[in-house]
Coordinates of C-alpha atoms in Angstrom, one line a residue:
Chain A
X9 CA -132.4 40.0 13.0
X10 CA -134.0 43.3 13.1
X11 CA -134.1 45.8 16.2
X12 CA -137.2 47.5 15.3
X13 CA -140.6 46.6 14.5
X14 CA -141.8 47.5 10.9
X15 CA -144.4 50.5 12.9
X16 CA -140.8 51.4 14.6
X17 CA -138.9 51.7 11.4
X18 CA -141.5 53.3 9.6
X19 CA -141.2 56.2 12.0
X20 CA -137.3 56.1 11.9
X21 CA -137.8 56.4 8.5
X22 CA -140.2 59.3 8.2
X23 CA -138.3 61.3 11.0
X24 CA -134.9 60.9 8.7
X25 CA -136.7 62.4 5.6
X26 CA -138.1 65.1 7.7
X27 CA -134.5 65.8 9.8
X28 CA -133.5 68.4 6.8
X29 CA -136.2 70.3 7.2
X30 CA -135.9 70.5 11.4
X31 CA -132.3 71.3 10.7
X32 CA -133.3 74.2 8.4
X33 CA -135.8 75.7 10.2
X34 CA -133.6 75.7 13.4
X35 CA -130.9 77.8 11.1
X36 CA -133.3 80.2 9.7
X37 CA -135.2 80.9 12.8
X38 CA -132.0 81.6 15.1
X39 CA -130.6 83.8 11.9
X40 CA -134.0 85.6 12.0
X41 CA -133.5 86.3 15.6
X42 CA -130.2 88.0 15.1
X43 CA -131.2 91.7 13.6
X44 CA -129.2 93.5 11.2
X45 CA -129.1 97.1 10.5
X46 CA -126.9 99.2 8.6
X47 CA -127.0 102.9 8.2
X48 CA -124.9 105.5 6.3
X49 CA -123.7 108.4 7.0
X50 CA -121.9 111.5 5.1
X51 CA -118.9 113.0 6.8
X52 CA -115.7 115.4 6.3
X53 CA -112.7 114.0 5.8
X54 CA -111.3 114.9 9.6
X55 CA -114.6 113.1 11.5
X56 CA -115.0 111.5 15.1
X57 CA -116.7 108.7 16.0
X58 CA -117.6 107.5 19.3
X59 CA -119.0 104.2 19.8
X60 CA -120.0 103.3 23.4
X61 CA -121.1 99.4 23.4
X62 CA -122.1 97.1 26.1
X63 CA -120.9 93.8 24.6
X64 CA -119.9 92.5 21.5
X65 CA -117.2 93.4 18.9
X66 CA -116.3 96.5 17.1
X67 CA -114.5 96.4 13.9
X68 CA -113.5 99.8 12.2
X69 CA -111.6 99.9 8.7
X70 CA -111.1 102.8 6.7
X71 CA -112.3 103.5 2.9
X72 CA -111.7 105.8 0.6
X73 CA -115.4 107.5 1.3
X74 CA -115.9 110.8 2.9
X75 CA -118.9 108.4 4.5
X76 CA -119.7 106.5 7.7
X77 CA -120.9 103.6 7.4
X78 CA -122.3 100.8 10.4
X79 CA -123.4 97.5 10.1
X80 CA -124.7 96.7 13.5
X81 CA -126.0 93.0 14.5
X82 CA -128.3 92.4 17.3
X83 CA -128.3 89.2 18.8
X84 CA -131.6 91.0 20.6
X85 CA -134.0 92.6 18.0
X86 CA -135.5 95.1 20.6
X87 CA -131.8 96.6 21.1
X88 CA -132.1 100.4 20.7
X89 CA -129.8 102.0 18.2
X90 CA -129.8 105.2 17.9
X91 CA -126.9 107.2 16.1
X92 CA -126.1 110.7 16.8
X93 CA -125.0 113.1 13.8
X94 CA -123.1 116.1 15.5
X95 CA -120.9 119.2 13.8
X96 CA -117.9 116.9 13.9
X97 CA -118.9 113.4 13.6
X98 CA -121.4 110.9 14.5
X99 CA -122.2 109.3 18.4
X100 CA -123.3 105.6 19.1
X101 CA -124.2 105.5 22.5
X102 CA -125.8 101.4 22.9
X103 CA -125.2 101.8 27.0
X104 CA -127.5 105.2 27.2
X105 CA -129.8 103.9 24.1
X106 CA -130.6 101.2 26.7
X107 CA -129.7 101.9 29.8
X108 CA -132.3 100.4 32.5
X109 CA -133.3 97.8 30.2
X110 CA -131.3 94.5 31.8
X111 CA -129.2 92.2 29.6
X112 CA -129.5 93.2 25.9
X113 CA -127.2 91.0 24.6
X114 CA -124.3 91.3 22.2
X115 CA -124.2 93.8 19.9
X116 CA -121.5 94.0 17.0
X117 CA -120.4 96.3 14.9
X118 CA -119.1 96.7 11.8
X119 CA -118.0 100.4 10.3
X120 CA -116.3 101.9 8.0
X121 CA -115.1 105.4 8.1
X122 CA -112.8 107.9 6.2
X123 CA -109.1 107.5 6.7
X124 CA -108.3 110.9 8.8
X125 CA -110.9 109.8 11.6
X126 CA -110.9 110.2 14.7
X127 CA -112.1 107.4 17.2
X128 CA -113.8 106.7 20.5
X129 CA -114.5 103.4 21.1
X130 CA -115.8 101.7 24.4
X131 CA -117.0 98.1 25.0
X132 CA -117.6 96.4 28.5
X133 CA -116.6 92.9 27.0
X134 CA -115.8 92.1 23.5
X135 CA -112.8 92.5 21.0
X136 CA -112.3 95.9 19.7
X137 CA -110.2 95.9 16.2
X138 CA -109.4 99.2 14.0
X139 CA -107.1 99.0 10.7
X140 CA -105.4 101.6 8.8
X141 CA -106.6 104.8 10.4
X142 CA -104.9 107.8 10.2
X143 CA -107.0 110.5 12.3
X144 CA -105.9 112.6 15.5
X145 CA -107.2 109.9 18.3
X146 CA -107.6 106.7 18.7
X147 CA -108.9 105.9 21.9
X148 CA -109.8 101.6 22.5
X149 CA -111.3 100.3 25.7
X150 CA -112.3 97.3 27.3
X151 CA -113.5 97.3 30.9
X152 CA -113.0 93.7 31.1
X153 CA -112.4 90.9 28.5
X154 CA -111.5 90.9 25.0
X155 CA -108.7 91.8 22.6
X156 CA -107.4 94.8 20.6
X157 CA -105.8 95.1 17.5
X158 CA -104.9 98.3 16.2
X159 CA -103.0 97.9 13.4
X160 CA -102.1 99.9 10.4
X161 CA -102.1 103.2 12.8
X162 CA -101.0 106.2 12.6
X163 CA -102.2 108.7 15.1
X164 CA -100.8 111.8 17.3
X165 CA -103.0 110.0 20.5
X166 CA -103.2 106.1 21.2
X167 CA -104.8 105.1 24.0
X168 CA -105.4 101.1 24.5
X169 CA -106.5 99.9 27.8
X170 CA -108.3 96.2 28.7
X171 CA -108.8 94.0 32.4
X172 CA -107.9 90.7 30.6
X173 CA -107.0 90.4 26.6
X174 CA -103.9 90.9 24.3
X175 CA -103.3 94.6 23.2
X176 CA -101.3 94.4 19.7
X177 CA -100.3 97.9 17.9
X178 CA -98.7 97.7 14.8
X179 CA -98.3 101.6 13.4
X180 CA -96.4 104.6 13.7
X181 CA -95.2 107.1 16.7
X182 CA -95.7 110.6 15.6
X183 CA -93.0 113.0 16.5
X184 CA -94.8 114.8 20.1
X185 CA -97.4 112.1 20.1
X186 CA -98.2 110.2 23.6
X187 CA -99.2 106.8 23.1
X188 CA -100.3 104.6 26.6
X189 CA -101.3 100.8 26.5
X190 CA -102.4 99.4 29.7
X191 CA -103.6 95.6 30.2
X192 CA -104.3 93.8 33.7
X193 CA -103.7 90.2 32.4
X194 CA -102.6 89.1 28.5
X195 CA -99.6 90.3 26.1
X196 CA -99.2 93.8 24.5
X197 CA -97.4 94.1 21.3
X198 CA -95.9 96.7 19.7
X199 CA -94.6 96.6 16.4
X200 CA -92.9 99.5 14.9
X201 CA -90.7 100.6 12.3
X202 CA -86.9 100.7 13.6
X203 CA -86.4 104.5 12.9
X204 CA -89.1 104.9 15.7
X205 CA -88.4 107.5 18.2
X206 CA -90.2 107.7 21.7
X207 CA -89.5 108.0 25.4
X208 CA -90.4 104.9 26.7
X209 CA -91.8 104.4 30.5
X210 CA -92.9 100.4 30.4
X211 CA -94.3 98.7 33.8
X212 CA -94.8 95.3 33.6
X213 CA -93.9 92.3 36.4
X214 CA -90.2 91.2 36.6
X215 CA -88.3 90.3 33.4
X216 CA -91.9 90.7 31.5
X217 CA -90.3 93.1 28.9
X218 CA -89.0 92.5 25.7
X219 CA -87.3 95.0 23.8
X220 CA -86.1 92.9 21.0
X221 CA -84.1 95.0 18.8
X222 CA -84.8 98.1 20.5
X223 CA -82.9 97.5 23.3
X224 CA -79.9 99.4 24.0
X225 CA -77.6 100.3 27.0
X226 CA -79.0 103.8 27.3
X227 CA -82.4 102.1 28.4
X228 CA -82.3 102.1 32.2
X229 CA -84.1 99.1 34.6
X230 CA -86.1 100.0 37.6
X231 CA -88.0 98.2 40.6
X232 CA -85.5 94.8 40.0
X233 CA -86.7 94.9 36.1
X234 CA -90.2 95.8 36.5
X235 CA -89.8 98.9 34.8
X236 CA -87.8 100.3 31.5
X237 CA -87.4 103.9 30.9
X238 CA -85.6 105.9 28.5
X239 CA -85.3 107.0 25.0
X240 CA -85.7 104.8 22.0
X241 CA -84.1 106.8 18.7
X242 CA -85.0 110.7 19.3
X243 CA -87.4 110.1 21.7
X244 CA -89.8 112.7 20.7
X245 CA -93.0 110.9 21.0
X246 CA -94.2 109.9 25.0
X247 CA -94.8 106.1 25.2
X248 CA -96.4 104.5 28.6
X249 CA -97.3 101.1 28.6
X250 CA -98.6 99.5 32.1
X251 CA -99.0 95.6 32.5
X252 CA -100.1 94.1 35.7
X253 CA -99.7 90.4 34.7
X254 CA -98.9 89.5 31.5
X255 CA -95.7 90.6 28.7
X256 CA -94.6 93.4 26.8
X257 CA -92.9 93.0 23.4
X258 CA -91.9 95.0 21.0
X259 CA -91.1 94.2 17.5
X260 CA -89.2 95.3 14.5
X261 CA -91.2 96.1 11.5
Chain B
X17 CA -132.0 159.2 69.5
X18 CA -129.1 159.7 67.1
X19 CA -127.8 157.7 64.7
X20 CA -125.2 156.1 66.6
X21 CA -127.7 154.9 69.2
X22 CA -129.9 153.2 66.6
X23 CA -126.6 151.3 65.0
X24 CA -126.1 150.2 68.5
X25 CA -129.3 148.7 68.5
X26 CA -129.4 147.0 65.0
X27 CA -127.8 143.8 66.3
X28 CA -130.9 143.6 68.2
X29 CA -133.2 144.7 65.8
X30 CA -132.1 142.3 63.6
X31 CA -132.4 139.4 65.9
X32 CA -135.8 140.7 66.9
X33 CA -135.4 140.7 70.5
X34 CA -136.2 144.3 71.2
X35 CA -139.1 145.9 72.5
X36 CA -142.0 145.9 69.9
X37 CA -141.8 150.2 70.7
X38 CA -138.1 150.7 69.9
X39 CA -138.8 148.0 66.8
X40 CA -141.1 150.5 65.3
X41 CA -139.1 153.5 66.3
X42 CA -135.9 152.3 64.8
X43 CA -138.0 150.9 61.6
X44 CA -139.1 154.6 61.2
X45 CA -135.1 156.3 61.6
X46 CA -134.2 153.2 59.1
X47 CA -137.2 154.6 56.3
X48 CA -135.4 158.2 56.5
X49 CA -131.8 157.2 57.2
X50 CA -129.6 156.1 53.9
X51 CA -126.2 155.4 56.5
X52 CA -128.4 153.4 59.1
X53 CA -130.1 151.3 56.4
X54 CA -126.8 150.4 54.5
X55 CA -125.3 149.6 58.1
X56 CA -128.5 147.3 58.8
X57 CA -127.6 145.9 55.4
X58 CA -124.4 144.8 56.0
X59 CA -125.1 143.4 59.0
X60 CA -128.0 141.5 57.9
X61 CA -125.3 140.1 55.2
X62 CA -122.8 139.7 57.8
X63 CA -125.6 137.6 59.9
X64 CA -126.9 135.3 57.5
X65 CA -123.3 134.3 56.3
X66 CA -122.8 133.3 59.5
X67 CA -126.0 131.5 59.8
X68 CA -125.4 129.8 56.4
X69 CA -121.8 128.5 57.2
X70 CA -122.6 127.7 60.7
X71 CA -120.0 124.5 62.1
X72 CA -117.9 124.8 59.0
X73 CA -115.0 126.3 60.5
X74 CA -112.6 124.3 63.4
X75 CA -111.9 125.2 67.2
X76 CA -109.4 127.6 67.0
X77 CA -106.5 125.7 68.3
X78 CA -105.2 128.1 71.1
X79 CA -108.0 130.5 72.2
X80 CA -105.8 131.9 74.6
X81 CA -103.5 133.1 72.3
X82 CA -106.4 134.3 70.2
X83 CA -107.4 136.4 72.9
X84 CA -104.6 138.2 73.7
X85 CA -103.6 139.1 70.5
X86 CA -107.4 140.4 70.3
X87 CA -106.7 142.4 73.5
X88 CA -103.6 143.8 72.1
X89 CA -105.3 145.3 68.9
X90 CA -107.8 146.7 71.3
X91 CA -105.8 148.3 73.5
X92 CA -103.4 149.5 70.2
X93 CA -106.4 151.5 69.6
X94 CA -106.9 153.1 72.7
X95 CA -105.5 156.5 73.4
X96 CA -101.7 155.9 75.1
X97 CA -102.6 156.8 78.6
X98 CA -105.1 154.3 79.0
X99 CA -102.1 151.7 78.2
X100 CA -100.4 149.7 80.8
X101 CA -97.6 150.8 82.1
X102 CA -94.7 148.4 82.5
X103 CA -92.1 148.6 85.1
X104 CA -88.6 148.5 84.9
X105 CA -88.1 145.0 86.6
X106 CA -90.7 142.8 84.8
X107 CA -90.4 139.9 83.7
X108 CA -90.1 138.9 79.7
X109 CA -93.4 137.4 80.4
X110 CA -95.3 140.2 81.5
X111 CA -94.0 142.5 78.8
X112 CA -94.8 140.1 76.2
X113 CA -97.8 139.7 77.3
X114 CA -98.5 143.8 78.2
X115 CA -97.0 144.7 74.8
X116 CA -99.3 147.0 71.9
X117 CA -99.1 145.4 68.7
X118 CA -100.1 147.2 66.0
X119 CA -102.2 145.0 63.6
X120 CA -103.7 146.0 60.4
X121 CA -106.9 144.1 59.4
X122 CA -104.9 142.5 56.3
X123 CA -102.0 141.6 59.0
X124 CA -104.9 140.0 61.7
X125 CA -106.6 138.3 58.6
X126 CA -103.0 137.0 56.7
X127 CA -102.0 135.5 60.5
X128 CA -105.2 134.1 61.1
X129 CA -104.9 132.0 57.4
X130 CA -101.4 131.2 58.5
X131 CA -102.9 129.6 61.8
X132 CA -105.5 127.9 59.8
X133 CA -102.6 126.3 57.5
X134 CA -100.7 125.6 60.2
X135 CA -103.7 123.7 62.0
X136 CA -104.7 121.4 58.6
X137 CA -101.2 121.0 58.0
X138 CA -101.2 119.4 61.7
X139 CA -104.2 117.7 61.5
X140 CA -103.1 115.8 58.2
X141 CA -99.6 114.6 59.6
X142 CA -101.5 113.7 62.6
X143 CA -104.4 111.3 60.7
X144 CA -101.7 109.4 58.6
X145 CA -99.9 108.5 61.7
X146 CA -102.5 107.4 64.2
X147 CA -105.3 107.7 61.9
X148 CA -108.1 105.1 62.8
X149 CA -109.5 102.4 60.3
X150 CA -107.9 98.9 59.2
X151 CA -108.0 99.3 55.4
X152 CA -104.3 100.4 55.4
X153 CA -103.0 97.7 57.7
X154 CA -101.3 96.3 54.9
X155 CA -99.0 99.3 54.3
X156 CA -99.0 100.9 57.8
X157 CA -97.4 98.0 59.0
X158 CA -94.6 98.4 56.4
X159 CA -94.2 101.9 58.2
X160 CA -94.7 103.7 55.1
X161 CA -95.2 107.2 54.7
X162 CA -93.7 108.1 51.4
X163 CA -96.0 110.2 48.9
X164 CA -97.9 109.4 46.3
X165 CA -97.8 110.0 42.6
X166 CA -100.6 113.1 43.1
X167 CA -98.7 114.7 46.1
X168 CA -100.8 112.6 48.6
X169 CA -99.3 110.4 51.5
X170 CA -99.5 107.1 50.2
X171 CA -101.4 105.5 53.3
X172 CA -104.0 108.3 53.3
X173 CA -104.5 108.0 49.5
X174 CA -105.0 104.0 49.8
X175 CA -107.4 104.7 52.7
X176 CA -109.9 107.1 50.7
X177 CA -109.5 104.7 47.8
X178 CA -110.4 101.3 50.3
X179 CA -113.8 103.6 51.1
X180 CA -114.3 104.6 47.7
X181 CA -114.4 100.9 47.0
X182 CA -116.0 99.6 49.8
X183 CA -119.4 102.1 48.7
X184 CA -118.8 100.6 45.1
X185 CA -118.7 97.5 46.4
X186 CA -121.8 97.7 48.2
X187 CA -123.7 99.2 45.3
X188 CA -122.5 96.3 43.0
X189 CA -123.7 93.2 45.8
X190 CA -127.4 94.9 45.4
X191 CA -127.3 94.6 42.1
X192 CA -125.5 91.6 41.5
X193 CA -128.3 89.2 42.0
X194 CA -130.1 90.8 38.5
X195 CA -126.8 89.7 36.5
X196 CA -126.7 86.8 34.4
X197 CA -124.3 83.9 35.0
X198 CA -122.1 84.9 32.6
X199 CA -121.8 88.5 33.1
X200 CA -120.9 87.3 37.0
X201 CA -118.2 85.2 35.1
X202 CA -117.1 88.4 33.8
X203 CA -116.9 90.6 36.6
X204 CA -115.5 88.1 38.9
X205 CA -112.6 87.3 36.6
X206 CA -111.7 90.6 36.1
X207 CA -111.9 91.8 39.3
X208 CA -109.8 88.6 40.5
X209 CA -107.1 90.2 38.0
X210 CA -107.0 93.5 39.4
X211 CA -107.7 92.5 43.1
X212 CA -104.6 90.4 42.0
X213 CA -102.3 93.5 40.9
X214 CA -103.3 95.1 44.2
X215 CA -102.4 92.3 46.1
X216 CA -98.7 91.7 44.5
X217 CA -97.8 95.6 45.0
X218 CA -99.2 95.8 48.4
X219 CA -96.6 92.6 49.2
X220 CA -93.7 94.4 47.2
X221 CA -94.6 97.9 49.3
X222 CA -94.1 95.6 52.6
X223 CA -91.1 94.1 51.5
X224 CA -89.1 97.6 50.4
X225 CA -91.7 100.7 51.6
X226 CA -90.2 103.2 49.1
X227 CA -90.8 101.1 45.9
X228 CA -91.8 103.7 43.5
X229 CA -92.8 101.3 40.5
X230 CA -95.1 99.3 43.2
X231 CA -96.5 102.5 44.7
X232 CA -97.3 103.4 40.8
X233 CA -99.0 100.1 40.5
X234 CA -100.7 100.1 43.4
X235 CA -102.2 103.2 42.5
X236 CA -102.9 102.5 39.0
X237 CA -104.7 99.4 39.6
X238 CA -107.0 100.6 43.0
X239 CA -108.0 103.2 40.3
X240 CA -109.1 100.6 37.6
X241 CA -111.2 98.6 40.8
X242 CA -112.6 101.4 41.4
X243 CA -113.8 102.1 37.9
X244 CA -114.7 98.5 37.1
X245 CA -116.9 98.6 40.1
X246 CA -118.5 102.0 39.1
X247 CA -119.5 100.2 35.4
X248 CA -121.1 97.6 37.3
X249 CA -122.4 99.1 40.0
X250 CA -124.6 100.8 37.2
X251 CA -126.1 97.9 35.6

């Protein structure tokens, strides 16, 4: 017993040799939509970047290139993108570029600077990741959702701040540095070598702060443990982490 | 007419409420005079500051007291047998009040800044404890008055943050309609986290009024509301 009639499987038939093709052309069409462009740019060895997004991730690595490189992809093609070159570094501005133009979608980036950089970066939603930098600043911010990972840092300035999203550090505290992580809602992580010295001020709610091996008598609780402040080692660099919801931990590297 | 007589008249002139004959006459001792002119100067400056920064300055709290102090420098200037003379058997009262003072302008000026200070200083204490407005219910009621992080009481800096929000607020509802779903999502969520974090300290504050960490919080996270709002209001 057969469930179609020879006209009926004649067309199942044809629209199975054809389903490749739909498939295919599907893929290709939505890749076309997505835009990519990638530019180059020459720098010094001590350069800033600022990258002010609306949505979507930014991914910074360092190379061993006194260049600047960005890989930006659109999921809009008529997204403007217009890079900046200045005395010190280079400015990507995406809010400005399109400001008054609605909803232009994600945009993410991809860049590649020279180690001793120094970096501005700004999203409204969207993880923000950086790896091995080494400049003067390094400045990460979400306004609402999305993760950061900074890791392989080591910078005089840290700033890491997000509504809702884990905040992970992994680097080094200079000597006279101030480093500030803030988060409303998710876990911030802070791994660090164990000759680390800093003068901690940590806020997060009740019994929400970890210390791990860092911990030691000289550390003083406030607010019924909402708060640890003291000196970790020589206590040289200034360390303020705020959490309105979620964890602090630190970790031994 | 000498010069004194047309300096008398400048407050006039300058008004232009004087006869259209003196107007020309002292318009012709102003062309030839240098001293008239620079005093007509500086009272046309004097004039037009005042114009300029008309209902900028307060009441002065005790006119009364103004006045007699006024009185006092007067009659300080006047020769000393023009002065009131004061008998043996008055009271402290009326030789406080008959006394010469001599004021220098720096003095009259450095009092009358003190009297300002004193005044704001007043007025402040006075708004965060009956101030009006039902924003700061929430920590008013925990009878706190401690200070904040920037040197501000706590109530009145949680007040000017609630209407810093509130016009925030208002610009983000007109716009909220162009958002799409998603970006909503966004917003809402966030905001629900913060609005949380506010909510929590403002509990904490209640329950112990001098809570440093939850003061610290509180103001940390009314800041971030107010930025997040700001971000959006602007799309």
């Amino acid at each position: 017993m057969s469930f179609f009639s020879p006209v009926s499987r004649n067309r199942v038939s044809n629209f199975i040799t054809f389903l490749p093709f739909f498939v295919v052309l599907i893929v290709s069409t939505s890749a076309l939509a997505q835009q990519r462009v990638s530019r180059q740019f020459p720098a010094g060895k001590n350069v800033r970047l600022e990258l002010k997004n609306l949505s979507g991730t930014i991914t910074v690595e360092s190379w061993a290139r006194d260049e600047i490189k960005i890989t930006a992809t659109m999921e809009a093609p008529a997204v403007h993108f217009n890079p900046r070159q200045t005395a010190t570094g280079l400015i990507i501005d995406i809010v400005g570029d399109n400001r008054d133009r609605g909803d232009v979608g994600d945009v993410n980036f991809k860049v590649q600077v020279p180690t001793r950089s120094s970096l501005d970066l700004e999203t409204r939603s969207g993880q923000i990741t950086v790896s091995n930098v080494q400049g003067d600043l390094l400045r990460a911010h979400v306004s609402t959702s999305g993760d950061i990972t900074l890791s392989g840092i080591s910078a005089a300035r840290v700033f890491a701040s997000n509504t809702t999203g884990n905040i992970y550090f992994d680097g080094d505290f200079a000597s006279g540095g101030t480093y500030e992580f803030k988060s409303g809602r998710g876990t911030i992580t802070l791994r660090l070598p164990a000759n680390c010295g800093f003068h901690l001020v940590a806020t997060a709610p009740a019994e929400k702060i970890k210390m791990g091996e860092f911990w030691h008598n000289g550390l003083k609780k406030m607010g019924e443990g909402r708060r640890i402040i003291g000196d970790v080692g020589d206590g040289r660099a200034s360390v303020t982490i705020m959490n309105y919801q979620g964890d602090i931990n630190f970790l031994r590297r | 007419m000498n010069c004194e007589k047309y300096q008398d008249l400048l407050s006039d002139f300058i008004d232009g409420s004087l006869a259209s004959q003196d107007q020309k006459s002292i318009e012709a001792h102003l062309s030839a005079c240098g001293v008239c002119t620079e005093v007509r100067g500086d009272l046309d400056a004097i004039v037009t500051y005042c114009y300029e920064h008309r209902g900028e300055y307060d009441a002065v709290p005790n006119e009364r007291a103004l006045w007699l102090r006024i009185s006092n420098l007067i009659e300080a200037e006047l020769p000393p047998g023009s002065r009131t003379e004061i008998p043996q058997n008055a009271g402290w009262w009326f030789r406080l009040m008959n006394r010469s003072l001599q004021v220098s302008l720096p003095q009259l000026a450095a009092s009358m800044i003190a009297v300002a200070i004193i005044v704001s200083v007043a007025t402040t204490i006075g708004l965060s404890r009956f101030g009006s407005g039902g924003e700061s219910t929430g920590l008013r009621s925990s009878g706190l008055t401690t200070v904040a992080p920037n040197g501000q009481p706590l109530v009145e800096r949680y007040r000017q943050q609630q209407q810093t929000i509130d016009y925030w607020n208002q610009r983000v509802e007109l716009n909220k309609t162009r958002w799409n779903p998603q970006m909503r999502e966004t917003f809402e969520r966030n905001l629900g986290v913060i609005d949380a974090a506010v909510n929590d300290s403002l509990s904490q504050l209640n329950q112990n009024p001098h809570d440093e960490v939850s003061e610290e919080i509180l103001n940390a996270a009314l800041n971030d509301k107010v930025e997040l709002l700001r971000e959006f209001a602007e799309l």
